[in-house]
Structure formats: C-alpha cells, structure tokens
C-alpha cells in the first residue's frame, strides 16, 4: 500500500508522549510473560502455536495484542487467564507465577458469556459471591459497577433482552467487579457493528482512565489497537512469535479526532507493513481474484470502469 | 393466486403465523377423525360385513347378527334361486371398528357403567391406578437418573464409570424383566413400577448426560475466571445452565414411560387401564376399548401441555419459540 501523505516515523514521539512512557516504565510490572511456548498435539502432529513469547505489562498500562488470524492471540490470552496450560515458560502476576484460572485475572470473551439464567444484576454479583462477600454487600457493589457501565435501568433484565453492546458492557462490569489485577479481553467488540464498537471503545477508555486497572486487549482491528493502546504487541504467525512492541506515539487521553493525526497514521502504516507485508510468502502474490467480467449480452447499463 | 400467500404456507424453516399455526393444529386432529368418519358412515367405503335385519329363509341368520358380505351374497343368491324369502341387511363394519359417535358416547358411559363384579374397579379407579404406577416409576427413576446423568455429563470420570454399562443395559428390553420383577417384588404395584423404572432409567441417564455435555463450555470458563471452583461450577453453572433443556428431556422421557405402562400392567395381576381394556375387549365393548385408549392419549398430551406451559413460567430467560 502506498501512502499519499508524507508521514513521520512511528518511532518519533513528542516530549509529552516520551515523558509519559518514561513514567510508565517506572511503574511496577503487573504482568510478566517469560519464554512462553505452547504446542498443541493434533492427529496431524504437533502444532506450535506460540514460541518464546516475552513481554511485560506495567501497572495501569493498556496493551493491545495484534496479529494475523491464527497467530495464537487467543491461545496467549487463554494461557494468561489459566484456561490453557503452556508447554514452556512462565506467567508472573505481580511477580508470582500463576497456574489455573482465578479471579485475579478478569476475562471478557468475544462470544457473549453472560449466564442466561441470571439477571444483569445477578450476573455481576456472581464473582462477588464466589469471593465470599455477603449477599447485601455483593448486591450493593454489583449495582455500583452496573451504574458505572451505564446500565442501571437494565439491572433486572435477562441477557437475551440486551443488545450485543450492552451484553459486553455487563461482561466488563462483571469482570471488573472482582477487582482483578489485570483485565484480559479477547476481541470483545469483534461481533459488534462499527458504530456500537466505536462507542464501546470510548466507554472502555473512560473506564480505564477512571479506575485502577491494567488491560491486555486482543484485536485484529488496527484502528482499535492504536486508539486504545499505550503499547501494541505485534505477533506473527507460524509459529506465533513477538514481532515488535510498538509504543503508540498518539498522546493520551485519546479522542476520535486523533484517528486522522499524522502519528496515528504513521503507526497504522507501520502495523500494516508488519501484518500485511507487500510480498506474501504463500499462495498467490496478487491481490486480485481470477475473474472474468461476466455481464449478460443485453446488459442495460454501460460499464463505468 | 399470487405467489405470496403460497410462500407463507410453504417456506422452508419458517414459522407459520399464529393464526395459521392454530388452524394447522386443528386440522392435524380433524384429519384422522374425518378419515374415521368416512370409513364409518359412508356405506360403500370398506364395510366388509352385513348386519342382518331380517333373516328371511336362512336358518342360521339371526336379526342383529354380523356376517361376511360374501356369505350374505351367497345365501341371498341361494334363496333367490330357490324362490324363498331373501335375507335383508345393511353394510356394516366389523365390531372392532366402532363409529365415532359410539366411542364418543363411551367416553361418558365407560365412567358411569358400574363394574360387573364387586371386586372389580370403576374406570376412574383403574386410571388412577395407572397414573400412580407411572408416577412412581418415573419419579424413582428421575431421583437417581437425573443426578447420575448430570454427573456423567459434567465429569468425564463419571461418564467413563457409568455409561459403558448403561449403554449395554439399555438394550435389554424392560418387559424381559417382568418375571424376575414379580419373583422379587410380588404381584402388586411394585413389579409394574420396576418395569417403568427399568424402561426409563437407562435412557434417562444417557439422554441427560448428553444434554449436560452440550452446555456452552465458555460459560464454565467465564465462571472460572470469576473465581468459581468445583462445587460452585456444578451447582451454580452446570445445573442452572442445563435446567431448561433437562426439563424438556424429562417431558419426552415421561412420554416414553407411558409406552411401558401397558406391558408393565400386564405383569403379575393385570391392573389399571390395561385391565380395563382387556376386560372390555373380552366383553366385545370395543367402543369402551377405544375410549380408554384415547383417554391415555388425552392424559399424556394434557400433562405435556401443562408441563410446557409451566416450563415457560419457570424459565423466564428462555427465548420462546424453542420447540420440544
Ligand atoms: N485446541 C487446539 N488444538 C489444536 N490446535 C489449536 C487449538 N487451539 C488453537 N490451535 C491452533 O493454534 C493456532 C493459534 O490459534 P488461536 O486461536 O490462538 O489464533 P488467533 O490468533 O486467536 O486467531 P483469530 O484471529 O482467528 O482468533 C492456530 O493455528 C490453531 O489452529
Ligand atoms: Mg482468536
């Protein structure tokens, strides 16, 4: 892809941004992933999904993970959540290695995973009750979290009565209610339409700015990654490895107007180069389909091409 | 006719409109009844017998007797050739096919006719007997079968432990255990309940295990990331998660239990509705037999509709339109 504008390098940061990153790196490490590897045994032999992944996430940092389909993003986040076990390496949360799922790592899935038999309010209470809170405290805290995502009016509704965006907001409230050390999100807005998705991104930004939470967010949408992230972890496929960790040079706090700023576009170009390189390694190296123009003989309109 | 109305009646995988649905439900019952009426009231349709009004010169014909049509024709011909009095009669169906109005009356008279002997039971007593046998058989089976099914569907350990043997056992026909059940449990209710139990239980465990396995695994994962552990996962996620489907399974299984009823009631001393049916058949009261058979159907269907209606109330989070 050729850019028509002369863009700055994505590595250029203005003073404010550089200062912010310096401060960010001073913060304690919330999540540390060391030499993480994962192989799946399949009937066709073993598949290496992840190989030697290393990175750190600082407290209150927002990190996005991006990469081509099948590069192991979901596998990575499932290992972090404890839903899958790694073959090699370690996951350290606040310096202690973790095994198995636990309430210290909240998770929001792409599919809607609200419990259909519980109302919105009871869904959010679920984790609090598991943590041993009394019924009354749990109910009260749950209401506060539901209020935070702006769904106070829907407390008594069942999930099937909510729209996709509302369901994901409840899922976020449910995960946050447990006050996890880190919030893991696997393409949480992937199934939403463009408008709802943009709105959800703003909500998430607002929540993140207002509460003390570290976020690891998976997406395959480049704009979403740049708009949300402090840093972007770019993975490559076969085997899944870290290709680059990009510090996003767009100043915080973010707003939708920045989608057209030079820093934003520069970062996007870099991501495009990394994820869709000019030379495809396999398959056809042409972007075009093998198509013949098919128009009936008596077609009624002139071609405009 | 334009294309549109046709589309509404025959669109693949599309629900009909509420009015049309109601119409089809009514038609679905009217159709067999209409066929039955045709065969009963249209004299030239089937009617393989002749009911004698007037024996004429045939010595062994009696008024009100049912004879085969060929025999009647033969005797008529003989009488004509001998210039004797010709027998008279009208086309009739065999006694085992009573006409709808006769069965309709039997619905009432079967309940009001007192039993022939003092020791015998009224129809409603027989029915109550049957309902009790079904209830206890199904209840005892569910008491053990549902927990086992849920365990087997949740934990592979229990699945491997129970299912291979149950898979084998369910092929053994329940009635085959009749003699054994009588030997062990006596001749009264107990062996009949046992047959219903055997007929239901093994299917029940397997069906419920399968339903439980179909629970969306991401719900379990979500619960785990919220801090739920073993017992909470089972009782606060698996059980409520499968409950609506489990309820639907139970409705279907209850239907199966009814199909074992007749065999079960023949074991030991015949009892319940089966006793009534065999007794009435012996007296050749086939209108009562039909009425009794239909009453079984009506009880079955009504219970199921009642349970379906109840289900909608118990599980408000279920989307409607899911057909059992
Ligand atoms: N349970 C499994 N068994 C075998 N192979 C698996 C399993 N889960 C994932 N894989 C393989 O691991 C690789 C990474 O899968 P993963 O789902 O993590 O990719 P992803 O980056 O999330 O893709 P997408 O963007 O499509 O969601 C794929 O090649 C996939 O085939
Ligand atoms: Mg994925």
XYZ file of C-alpha atoms in Angstrom, chain B residues 141 144-154 158-172 198-214 245-246 249-250 253 256:
50
model
C -36.021 -43.265 38.001
C -31.373 -41.420 40.667
C -31.161 -40.893 36.914
C -31.024 -37.094 36.833
C -28.114 -36.695 39.284
C -26.218 -39.539 37.603
C -26.834 -38.015 34.173
C -25.629 -34.590 35.266
C -22.534 -36.067 36.903
C -21.728 -38.150 33.832
C -22.248 -35.138 31.581
C -20.036 -32.910 33.696
C -18.331 -40.494 35.927
C -19.078 -40.707 32.234
C -16.476 -43.492 31.876
C -17.665 -45.133 35.063
C -21.401 -45.326 34.329
C -22.034 -45.003 30.654
C -20.459 -48.155 29.171
C -22.555 -50.421 31.371
C -25.717 -48.361 30.954
C -25.169 -48.318 27.213
C -25.223 -52.138 27.360
C -28.129 -52.398 29.746
C -30.461 -50.151 27.802
C -30.590 -52.730 25.022
C -32.184 -55.247 27.382
C -36.087 -50.107 34.028
C -37.623 -48.781 30.836
C -36.933 -45.150 31.749
C -33.820 -45.082 33.885
C -31.109 -46.161 31.451
C -32.292 -43.925 28.644
C -32.664 -41.125 31.127
C -29.064 -41.213 32.334
C -27.726 -41.210 28.775
C -30.060 -38.513 27.478
C -29.378 -36.207 30.408
C -25.638 -36.810 30.241
C -25.726 -35.782 26.591
C -27.778 -32.693 27.303
C -25.387 -31.729 30.075
C -22.403 -32.159 27.763
C -23.960 -29.666 25.340
C -33.090 -28.483 28.320
C -33.223 -31.042 31.076
C -35.860 -34.050 28.132
C -37.973 -35.033 31.100
C -38.939 -39.247 28.794
C -41.666 -42.912 26.891
